[in-house]
One Martini backbone bead per residue (centre of mass of N, CA, C, O) as a GRO file, in nm:
protein
  328
    1MET     BB    1  -5.100  -1.421  -5.584
    2PRO     BB    2  -5.122  -1.543  -5.295
    3LEU     BB    3  -4.897  -1.715  -5.123
    4GLY     BB    4  -5.092  -1.916  -4.967
    5LEU     BB    5  -5.239  -1.995  -5.272
    6ARG     BB    6  -5.045  -2.151  -5.403
    7LYS     BB    7  -4.962  -2.402  -5.607
    8LYS     BB    8  -4.904  -2.728  -5.553
    9LYS     BB    9  -4.689  -2.977  -5.607
   10ASN     BB   10  -4.694  -3.289  -5.677
   11LYS     BB   11  -4.603  -3.582  -5.569
   12SER     BB   12  -4.412  -3.834  -5.622
   13LYS     BB   13  -4.349  -4.159  -5.565
   14GLU     BB   14  -4.082  -4.069  -5.584
   15SER     BB   15  -3.805  -3.926  -5.456
   16SER     BB   16  -3.715  -3.637  -5.541
   17THR     BB   17  -3.506  -3.395  -5.611
   18LEU     BB   18  -3.357  -3.133  -5.376
   19VAL     BB   19  -3.066  -3.175  -5.445
   20GLU     BB   20  -2.840  -3.138  -5.707
   21ASN     BB   21  -2.647  -3.392  -5.586
   22GLU     BB   22  -2.916  -3.579  -5.629
   23GLU     BB   23  -3.050  -3.895  -5.677
   24VAL     BB   24  -3.243  -4.141  -5.710
   25ASP     BB   25  -3.256  -4.405  -5.515
   26GLY     BB   26  -3.227  -4.682  -5.711
   27ALA     BB   27  -3.235  -4.590  -6.012
   28THR     BB   28  -3.316  -4.840  -6.282
   29ASP     BB   29  -3.563  -4.780  -6.411
   30GLY     BB   30  -3.745  -4.612  -6.641
   31SER     BB   31  -3.912  -4.428  -6.448
   32ALA     BB   32  -3.674  -4.314  -6.289
   33ARG     BB   33  -3.526  -4.195  -6.524
   34LYS     BB   34  -3.750  -4.002  -6.604
   35SER     BB   35  -3.762  -3.838  -6.335
   36ALA     BB   36  -3.464  -3.720  -6.370
   37VAL     BB   37  -3.577  -3.527  -6.632
   38ASN     BB   38  -3.762  -3.355  -6.509
   39GLY     BB   39  -3.803  -3.008  -6.527
   40GLY     BB   40  -3.588  -2.963  -6.779
   41GLY     BB   41  -3.392  -3.171  -6.781
   42LEU     BB   42  -3.111  -3.390  -6.819
   43PRO     BB   43  -2.949  -3.645  -6.904
   44PRO     BB   44  -2.688  -3.806  -6.855
   45PRO     BB   45  -2.399  -3.797  -6.993
   46PRO     BB   46  -2.171  -3.924  -7.162
   47ALA     BB   47  -1.847  -3.984  -7.085
   48CYS     BB   48  -1.727  -3.819  -7.335
   49LEU     BB   49  -1.883  -3.536  -7.216
   50ARG     BB   50  -1.739  -3.508  -6.972
   51PRO     BB   51  -1.547  -3.359  -6.765
   52LYS     BB   52  -1.186  -3.331  -6.794
   53LEU     BB   53  -1.138  -3.395  -6.469
   54VAL     BB   54  -0.892  -3.403  -6.203
   55PHE     BB   55  -0.890  -3.562  -5.882
   56HIS     BB   56  -0.782  -3.568  -5.556
   57THR     BB   57  -0.756  -3.848  -5.311
   58GLN     BB   58  -0.848  -3.949  -4.974
   59LEU     BB   59  -0.847  -4.101  -4.685
   60ALA     BB   60  -0.895  -3.955  -4.382
   61HIS     BB   61  -0.731  -4.181  -4.208
   62GLY     BB   62  -0.558  -4.294  -4.441
   63SER     BB   63  -0.371  -4.282  -4.759
   64PRO     BB   64  -0.325  -4.294  -5.059
   65THR     BB   65  -0.329  -4.130  -5.359
   66GLY     BB   66  -0.596  -4.054  -5.571
   67ARG     BB   67  -0.765  -4.069  -5.899
   68ILE     BB   68  -1.044  -3.877  -6.035
   69GLU     BB   69  -1.312  -3.915  -6.292
   70GLY     BB   70  -1.616  -3.888  -6.456
   71PHE     BB   71  -1.832  -3.710  -6.292
   72THR     BB   72  -2.182  -3.561  -6.202
   73ASN     BB   73  -2.220  -3.679  -5.908
   74VAL     BB   74  -2.210  -3.801  -5.590
   75LYS     BB   75  -2.245  -4.102  -5.650
   76GLU     BB   76  -2.022  -4.116  -5.864
   77LEU     BB   77  -1.795  -4.016  -5.680
   78TYR     BB   78  -1.812  -4.247  -5.475
   79LYS     BB   79  -1.756  -4.471  -5.680
   80LYS     BB   80  -1.472  -4.376  -5.756
   81ILE     BB   81  -1.349  -4.390  -5.479
   82ALA     BB   82  -1.405  -4.689  -5.425
   83GLU     BB   83  -1.235  -4.788  -5.665
   84ALA     BB   84  -0.961  -4.662  -5.577
   85PHE     BB   85  -0.985  -4.832  -5.275
   86ASN     BB   86  -1.150  -5.097  -5.264
   87LEU     BB   87  -1.459  -5.031  -5.213
   88SER     BB   88  -1.766  -4.988  -5.091
   89GLN     BB   89  -1.977  -4.739  -5.129
   90PRO     BB   90  -2.138  -4.751  -4.844
   91GLU     BB   91  -1.876  -4.673  -4.672
   92ILE     BB   92  -1.938  -4.382  -4.749
   93LEU     BB   93  -2.037  -4.095  -4.579
   94PHE     BB   94  -1.826  -3.853  -4.652
   95CYS     BB   95  -1.695  -3.531  -4.761
   96THR     BB   96  -1.402  -3.334  -4.773
   97LEU     BB   97  -1.235  -3.017  -4.818
   98ASN     BB   98  -0.895  -2.975  -4.750
   99THR     BB   99  -0.966  -3.198  -4.515
  100HIS     BB  100  -0.942  -3.470  -4.274
  101LYS     BB  101  -1.145  -3.350  -4.105
  102ILE     BB  102  -1.441  -3.305  -3.908
  103ASP     BB  103  -1.559  -3.049  -4.112
  104MET     BB  104  -1.872  -2.903  -4.161
  105GLU     BB  105  -1.755  -2.650  -4.342
  106LYS     BB  106  -1.611  -2.882  -4.561
  107LEU     BB  107  -1.829  -2.998  -4.719
  108LEU     BB  108  -1.945  -3.182  -4.967
  109GLY     BB  109  -2.146  -3.089  -5.229
  110GLY     BB  110  -2.225  -2.935  -5.544
  111GLN     BB  111  -1.920  -2.816  -5.509
  112ILE     BB  112  -1.594  -2.807  -5.678
  113GLY     BB  113  -1.291  -2.715  -5.672
  114LEU     BB  114  -1.045  -2.745  -5.907
  115GLU     BB  115  -0.825  -2.753  -5.639
  116ASP     BB  116  -0.944  -2.967  -5.480
  117PHE     BB  117  -0.933  -3.189  -5.199
  118ILE     BB  118  -1.043  -3.521  -5.139
  119PHE     BB  119  -1.209  -3.649  -4.842
  120ALA     BB  120  -1.286  -3.971  -4.724
  121HIS     BB  121  -1.542  -4.089  -4.502
  122ILE     BB  122  -1.570  -4.373  -4.321
  123LYS     BB  123  -1.670  -4.629  -4.160
  124GLY     BB  124  -1.691  -4.714  -3.821
  125GLN     BB  125  -1.808  -4.710  -3.530
  126LYS     BB  126  -2.062  -4.851  -3.350
  127LYS     BB  127  -2.367  -4.716  -3.185
  128GLU     BB  128  -2.581  -4.716  -2.883
  129VAL     BB  129  -2.839  -4.492  -2.765
  130GLU     BB  130  -3.000  -4.345  -2.480
  131ILE     BB  131  -3.265  -4.093  -2.470
  132LEU     BB  132  -3.394  -3.822  -2.293
  133LYS     BB  133  -3.668  -3.616  -2.370
  134ALA     BB  134  -3.664  -3.318  -2.184
  135GLU     BB  135  -3.706  -3.161  -2.451
  136ASP     BB  136  -3.824  -3.044  -2.745
  137ALA     BB  137  -3.518  -2.990  -2.797
  138LEU     BB  138  -3.214  -3.149  -2.882
  139GLY     BB  139  -2.972  -2.988  -3.057
  140LEU     BB  140  -2.993  -3.066  -3.363
  141THR     BB  141  -2.812  -3.083  -3.677
  142ILE     BB  142  -2.901  -3.180  -4.009
  143THR     BB  143  -2.762  -3.383  -4.266
  144ASP     BB  144  -2.637  -3.485  -4.594
  145ASN     BB  145  -2.462  -3.674  -4.866
  146GLY     BB  146  -2.649  -3.734  -5.134
  147ALA     BB  147  -2.671  -4.086  -5.068
  148GLY     BB  148  -2.859  -4.159  -4.780
  149TYR     BB  149  -2.701  -4.000  -4.539
  150ALA     BB  150  -2.755  -3.908  -4.220
  151PHE     BB  151  -2.615  -3.636  -4.018
  152ILE     BB  152  -2.426  -3.468  -3.780
  153LYS     BB  153  -2.346  -3.113  -3.776
  154ARG     BB  154  -2.478  -3.019  -3.488
  155ILE     BB  155  -2.431  -2.917  -3.133
  156LYS     BB  156  -2.587  -2.774  -2.886
  157GLU     BB  157  -2.514  -2.605  -2.624
  158GLY     BB  158  -2.685  -2.748  -2.351
  159SER     BB  159  -2.823  -2.981  -2.462
  160VAL     BB  160  -2.946  -3.286  -2.462
  161VAL     BB  161  -2.715  -3.413  -2.642
  162ASP     BB  162  -2.469  -3.279  -2.499
  163THR     BB  163  -2.489  -3.489  -2.250
  164VAL     BB  164  -2.413  -3.704  -2.477
  165LYS     BB  165  -2.083  -3.789  -2.527
  166VAL     BB  166  -2.105  -4.013  -2.763
  167ILE     BB  167  -2.211  -3.784  -2.931
  168CYS     BB  168  -2.119  -3.670  -3.269
  169VAL     BB  169  -1.994  -3.511  -3.502
  170GLY     BB  170  -2.063  -3.717  -3.801
  171ASP     BB  171  -2.278  -3.894  -3.723
  172HIS     BB  172  -2.458  -4.156  -3.830
  173ILE     BB  173  -2.802  -4.212  -3.876
  174GLU     BB  174  -2.952  -4.530  -3.884
  175CYS     BB  175  -3.145  -4.536  -3.614
  176ILE     BB  176  -3.492  -4.499  -3.487
  177ASN     BB  177  -3.628  -4.705  -3.284
  178GLY     BB  178  -3.532  -4.942  -3.501
  179LYS     BB  179  -3.550  -4.754  -3.754
  180ASN     BB  180  -3.455  -4.748  -4.065
  181ILE     BB  181  -3.303  -4.435  -4.236
  182VAL     BB  182  -3.188  -4.515  -4.486
  183GLY     BB  183  -3.263  -4.273  -4.742
  184THR     BB  184  -3.330  -4.034  -4.561
  185ARG     BB  185  -3.391  -3.721  -4.541
  186HIS     BB  186  -3.295  -3.468  -4.340
  187TYR     BB  187  -3.583  -3.334  -4.292
  188GLU     BB  188  -3.713  -3.602  -4.193
  189VAL     BB  189  -3.531  -3.662  -3.957
  190ALA     BB  190  -3.589  -3.395  -3.806
  191ARG     BB  191  -3.892  -3.453  -3.775
  192MET     BB  192  -3.873  -3.723  -3.620
  193LEU     BB  193  -3.726  -3.597  -3.372
  194LYS     BB  194  -3.937  -3.375  -3.303
  195GLU     BB  195  -4.188  -3.598  -3.267
  196LEU     BB  196  -4.083  -3.692  -3.018
  197PRO     BB  197  -4.166  -3.752  -2.709
  198LYS     BB  198  -4.186  -3.591  -2.432
  199GLY     BB  199  -4.034  -3.770  -2.158
  200GLU     BB  200  -3.904  -3.983  -2.348
  201ALA     BB  201  -3.736  -4.257  -2.457
  202PHE     BB  202  -3.465  -4.311  -2.694
  203THR     BB  203  -3.304  -4.460  -2.987
  204LEU     BB  204  -2.970  -4.468  -3.130
  205LYS     BB  205  -2.809  -4.552  -3.430
  206LEU     BB  206  -2.462  -4.525  -3.487
  207VAL     BB  207  -2.199  -4.393  -3.719
  208GLU     BB  208  -1.872  -4.340  -3.719
  209PRO     BB  209  -1.600  -4.212  -3.824
  210MET     BB  210  -1.303  -4.285  -3.923
  211LYS     BB  211  -1.006  -4.255  -3.723
  212ALA     BB  212  -0.734  -4.095  -3.649
  213PHE     BB  213  -0.512  -3.989  -3.410
  214ASP     BB  214  -0.547  -3.667  -3.524
  215MET     BB  215  -0.900  -3.665  -3.497
  216LEU     BB  216  -0.966  -3.473  -3.264
  217GLU     BB  217  -1.287  -3.328  -3.202
  218PRO     BB  218  -1.522  -3.126  -3.164
  219ARG     BB  219  -1.842  -3.221  -3.088
  220ARG     BB  220  -2.023  -2.961  -3.204
  221GLY     BB  221  -1.926  -2.794  -3.440
  222ALA     BB  222  -1.818  -2.514  -3.465
  223ALA     BB  223  -1.835  -2.224  -3.598
  224LYS     BB  224  -1.709  -2.043  -3.848
  225PRO     BB  225  -1.590  -1.804  -3.998
  226ALA     BB  226  -1.710  -1.659  -4.279
  227SER     BB  227  -1.435  -1.671  -4.441
  228GLU     BB  228  -1.441  -2.010  -4.421
  229ASN     BB  229  -1.742  -2.047  -4.572
  230LYS     BB  230  -1.685  -2.180  -4.841
  231ILE     BB  231  -1.803  -2.346  -5.106
  232ALA     BB  232  -1.531  -2.289  -5.268
  233SER     BB  233  -1.226  -2.342  -5.429
  234GLY     BB  234  -1.042  -2.180  -5.644
  235ARG     BB  235  -1.089  -2.070  -5.984
  236GLY     BB  236  -1.317  -2.291  -5.977
  237THR     BB  237  -1.616  -2.492  -6.043
  238LEU     BB  238  -1.779  -2.803  -5.993
  239ARG     BB  239  -2.106  -2.877  -6.086
  240LEU     BB  240  -2.331  -3.092  -5.955
  241ARG     BB  241  -2.577  -3.296  -6.140
  242SER     BB  242  -2.887  -3.469  -6.200
  243LYS     BB  243  -2.989  -3.238  -6.413
  244GLY     BB  244  -2.743  -3.291  -6.595
  245PRO     BB  245  -2.452  -3.170  -6.645
  246ALA     BB  246  -2.164  -3.089  -6.550
  247THR     BB  247  -2.024  -2.767  -6.446
  248VAL     BB  248  -1.816  -2.498  -6.514
  249GLU     BB  249  -1.754  -2.236  -6.281
  250GLU     BB  250  -1.749  -1.974  -6.114
  251GLU     BB  251  -1.707  -1.827  -5.849
  252PRO     BB  252  -1.867  -1.710  -5.609
  253THR     BB  253  -2.015  -1.444  -5.518
  254GLU     BB  254  -2.073  -1.233  -5.269
  255PHE     BB  255  -2.371  -1.252  -5.283
  256GLU     BB  256  -2.394  -1.566  -5.285
  257GLU     BB  257  -2.252  -1.619  -5.016
  258LYS     BB  258  -2.438  -1.451  -4.832
  259ALA     BB  259  -2.707  -1.579  -4.917
  260VAL     BB  260  -2.642  -1.879  -4.852
  261LYS     BB  261  -2.583  -1.842  -4.552
  262LYS     BB  262  -2.860  -1.724  -4.471
  263VAL     BB  263  -3.035  -1.966  -4.581
  264ASP     BB  264  -2.897  -2.177  -4.402
  265ASP     BB  265  -2.984  -2.056  -4.139
  266LEU     BB  266  -3.294  -2.081  -4.197
  267LEU     BB  267  -3.299  -2.389  -4.218
  268GLU     BB  268  -3.217  -2.437  -3.926
  269SER     BB  269  -3.442  -2.271  -3.786
  270TYR     BB  270  -3.696  -2.418  -3.932
  271MET     BB  271  -3.565  -2.747  -3.992
  272GLY     BB  272  -3.281  -2.860  -3.874
  273ILE     BB  273  -3.087  -2.778  -4.120
  274ARG     BB  274  -2.796  -2.823  -4.339
  275ASP     BB  275  -2.764  -2.685  -4.693
  276THR     BB  276  -2.582  -2.534  -4.931
  277GLU     BB  277  -2.711  -2.642  -5.194
  278LEU     BB  278  -2.999  -2.570  -5.134
  279ALA     BB  279  -2.941  -2.270  -5.087
  280ALA     BB  280  -2.824  -2.219  -5.372
  281THR     BB  281  -3.080  -2.296  -5.525
  282MET     BB  282  -3.259  -2.072  -5.404
  283VAL     BB  283  -3.090  -1.834  -5.497
  284GLU     BB  284  -3.108  -1.898  -5.800
  285VAL     BB  285  -3.420  -1.878  -5.819
  286GLY     BB  286  -3.445  -1.571  -5.673
  287LYS     BB  287  -3.252  -1.346  -5.812
  288ASP     BB  288  -3.486  -1.290  -6.074
  289LYS     BB  289  -3.717  -1.215  -5.893
  290SER     BB  290  -3.982  -0.968  -5.827
  291ASN     BB  291  -4.143  -1.157  -5.619
  292PRO     BB  292  -4.260  -1.372  -5.373
  293ASP     BB  293  -4.467  -1.529  -5.555
  294GLU     BB  294  -4.272  -1.603  -5.780
  295PHE     BB  295  -4.077  -1.751  -5.596
  296ALA     BB  296  -4.274  -1.963  -5.483
  297MET     BB  297  -4.342  -2.096  -5.753
  298ALA     BB  298  -4.047  -2.177  -5.825
  299LEU     BB  299  -4.006  -2.361  -5.580
  300ASP     BB  300  -4.229  -2.563  -5.651
  301GLU     BB  301  -4.091  -2.652  -5.923
  302THR     BB  302  -3.801  -2.728  -5.799
  303LEU     BB  303  -3.909  -2.802  -5.476
  304GLY     BB  304  -4.183  -2.989  -5.434
  305ASP     BB  305  -4.131  -3.164  -5.159
  306PHE     BB  306  -4.142  -2.898  -5.022
  307ALA     BB  307  -4.322  -2.755  -4.732
  308PHE     BB  308  -4.304  -2.442  -4.725
  309PRO     BB  309  -4.333  -2.193  -4.533
  310ASP     BB  310  -4.428  -1.876  -4.577
  311GLU     BB  311  -4.232  -1.739  -4.377
  312PHE     BB  312  -3.976  -1.861  -4.502
  313VAL     BB  313  -4.008  -1.750  -4.786
  314PHE     BB  314  -3.998  -1.451  -4.700
  315ASP     BB  315  -3.715  -1.468  -4.564
  316VAL     BB  316  -3.557  -1.557  -4.815
  317TRP     BB  317  -3.634  -1.320  -4.994
  318GLY     BB  318  -3.506  -1.112  -4.802
  319ALA     BB  319  -3.216  -1.222  -4.807
  320ILE     BB  320  -3.167  -1.181  -5.104
  321GLY     BB  321  -3.223  -0.876  -5.105
  322ASP     BB  322  -2.999  -0.800  -4.900
  323ALA     BB  323  -2.764  -0.909  -5.068
  324LYS     BB  324  -2.803  -0.722  -5.311
  325GLN     BB  325  -2.777  -0.455  -5.113
  326GLY     BB  326  -2.557  -0.505  -4.885
  327ARG     BB  327  -2.694  -0.567  -4.570
  328PHE     BB  328  -2.473  -0.769  -4.426
   0.00000   0.00000   0.00000
């Protein structure tokens, strides 16, 4: 079947999971719970069957050390952290692993090293800025926390946004032109920003992470060397899933690390987002497929809400093949 003619999977009424560390936001009724187990997944296991692993955590701006356990996805993790520090769960913007700094290369995604230390970044100062969209591209790369908050992962040097010094990496985008976008996925936020008319001004309401005195960071979130961009550290990883129980897995192989980094770069190039867990899911889907059409069909089944361009699918397929052959 030609790649461009593959059958697209219909979208559900609820936004289905696109990254394995996210469940449908606010899913409390029976239909929402049912949607969380479609596609061959399993319902979350009872607490007694969850991995008996204990992780240490602190608030990034400073706090005593807490201990958390018994979670299988990012939302449950945030709930456990909130309980440990007597916070409301929506106060948590995102988490980093093994650093209290706002380091976008150390974001917690769908995998946690068994020896990783979790730092939670909570809401700090709110700010509202007006920006003139002088160019087609704003120079922003967007990601999200797996629980409803989109935020800025990178600012391109010399871009439109780079000239607005109050905007920083790590800022949560709360509103665009007065429209609240909490609960909107990163790729949708990137699309909304891209579609803003060139030559017109628009407003952003942002929430920056609370900072300690030693947390002055580069605004743009410069990329780290590839050797520092590990998915997880430690002797193994806990992989968080919304479809089925969390599982303890071996560290990613060299092939997986290289392929995930390349696919994440392609996500930024084509869609204006970075998401290592989404990239890891795509690599997992494609590593045993024999041709790009089979890969495209599998992507539709696994990530049906994404309308991936055919050119992007071909490039991802090529990146996975290059990683298998060691051509990076």
